mmCIF file of C-alpha atoms in Angstrom:
data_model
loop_
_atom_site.group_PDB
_atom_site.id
_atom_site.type_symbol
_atom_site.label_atom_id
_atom_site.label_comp_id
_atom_site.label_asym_id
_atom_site.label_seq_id
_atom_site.Cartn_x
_atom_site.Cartn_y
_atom_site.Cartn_z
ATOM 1 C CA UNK H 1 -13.230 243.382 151.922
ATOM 2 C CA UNK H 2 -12.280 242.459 155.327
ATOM 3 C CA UNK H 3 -10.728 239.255 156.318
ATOM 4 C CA UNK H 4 -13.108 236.629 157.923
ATOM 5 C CA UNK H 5 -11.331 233.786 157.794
ATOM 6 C CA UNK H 6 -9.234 232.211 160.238
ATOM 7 C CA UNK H 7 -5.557 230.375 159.060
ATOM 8 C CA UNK H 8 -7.078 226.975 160.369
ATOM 9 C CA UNK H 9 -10.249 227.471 158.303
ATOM 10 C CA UNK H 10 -7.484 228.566 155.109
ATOM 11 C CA UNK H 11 -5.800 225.348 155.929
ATOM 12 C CA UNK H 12 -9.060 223.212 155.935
ATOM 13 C CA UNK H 13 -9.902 224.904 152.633
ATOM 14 C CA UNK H 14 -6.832 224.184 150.823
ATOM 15 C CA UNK H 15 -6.583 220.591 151.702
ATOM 16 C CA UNK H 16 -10.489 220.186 150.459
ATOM 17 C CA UNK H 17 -9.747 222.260 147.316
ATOM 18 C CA UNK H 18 -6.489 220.013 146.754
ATOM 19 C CA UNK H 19 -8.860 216.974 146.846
ATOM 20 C CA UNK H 20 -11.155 218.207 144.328
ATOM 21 C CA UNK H 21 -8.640 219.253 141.589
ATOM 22 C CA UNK H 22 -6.590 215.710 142.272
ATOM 23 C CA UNK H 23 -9.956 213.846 141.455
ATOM 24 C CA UNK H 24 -9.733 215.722 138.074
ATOM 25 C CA UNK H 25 -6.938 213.538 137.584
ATOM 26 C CA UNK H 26 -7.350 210.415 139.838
ATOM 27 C CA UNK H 27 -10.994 208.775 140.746
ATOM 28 C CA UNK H 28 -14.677 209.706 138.772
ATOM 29 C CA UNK H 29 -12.296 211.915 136.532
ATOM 30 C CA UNK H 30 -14.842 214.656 136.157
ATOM 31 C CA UNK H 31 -15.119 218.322 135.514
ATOM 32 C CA UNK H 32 -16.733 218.477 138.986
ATOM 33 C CA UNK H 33 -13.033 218.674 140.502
ATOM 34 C CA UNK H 34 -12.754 222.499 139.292
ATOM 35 C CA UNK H 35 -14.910 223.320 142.149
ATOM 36 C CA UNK H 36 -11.523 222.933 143.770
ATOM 37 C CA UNK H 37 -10.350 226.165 142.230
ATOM 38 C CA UNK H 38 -12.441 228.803 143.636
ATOM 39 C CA UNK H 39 -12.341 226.837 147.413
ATOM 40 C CA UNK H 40 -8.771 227.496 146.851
ATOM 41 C CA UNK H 41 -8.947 231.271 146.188
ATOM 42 C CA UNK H 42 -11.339 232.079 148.766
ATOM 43 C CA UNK H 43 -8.376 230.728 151.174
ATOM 44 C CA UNK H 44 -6.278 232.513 149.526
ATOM 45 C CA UNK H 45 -7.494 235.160 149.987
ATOM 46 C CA UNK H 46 -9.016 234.951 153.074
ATOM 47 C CA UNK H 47 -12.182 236.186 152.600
ATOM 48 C CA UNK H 48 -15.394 234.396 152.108
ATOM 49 C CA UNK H 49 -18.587 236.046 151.230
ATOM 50 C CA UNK H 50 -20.846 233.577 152.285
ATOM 51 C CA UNK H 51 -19.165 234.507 156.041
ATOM 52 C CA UNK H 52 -19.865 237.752 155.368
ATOM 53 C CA UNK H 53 -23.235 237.633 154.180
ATOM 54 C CA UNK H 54 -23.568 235.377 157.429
ATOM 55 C CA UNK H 55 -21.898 237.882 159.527
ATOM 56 C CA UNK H 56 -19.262 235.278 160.506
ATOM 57 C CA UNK H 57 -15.688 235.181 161.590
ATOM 58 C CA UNK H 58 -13.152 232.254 161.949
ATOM 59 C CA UNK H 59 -10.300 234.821 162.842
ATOM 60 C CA UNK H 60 -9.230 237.119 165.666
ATOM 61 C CA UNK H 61 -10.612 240.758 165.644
ATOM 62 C CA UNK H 62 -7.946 243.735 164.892
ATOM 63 C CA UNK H 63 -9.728 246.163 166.977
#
């Protein structure tokens, strides 16, 4: 797949994903901080198929 997503959009999602897994530990302490995980991937990554579905970019062409 071609990369879509910009490294301030990566950024973005790590720091959200990072909040999700610490409330895991810290705060409601539920499951519901795994969701972290995949946010974290996607940056990763740096591909997201919703942007692609979307037909969106948050980083420079390579033309």
């Amino acid at each position: 797949m071609e990369r879509n997503i910009g490294i301030l959009d990566q950024l973005v999602r790590v720091l959200i994903g990072l909040v999700f897994i610490i409330l895991i530990f810290f705060g409601p302490q539920t499951w519901w901080g795994l969701i972290g995980v995949p946010i974290i991937a996607i940056a990763i990554s740096g591909t997201c198929p919703l942007y692609s579905l979307l037909g969106l970019r948050t980083c420079r062409r390579s033309d």
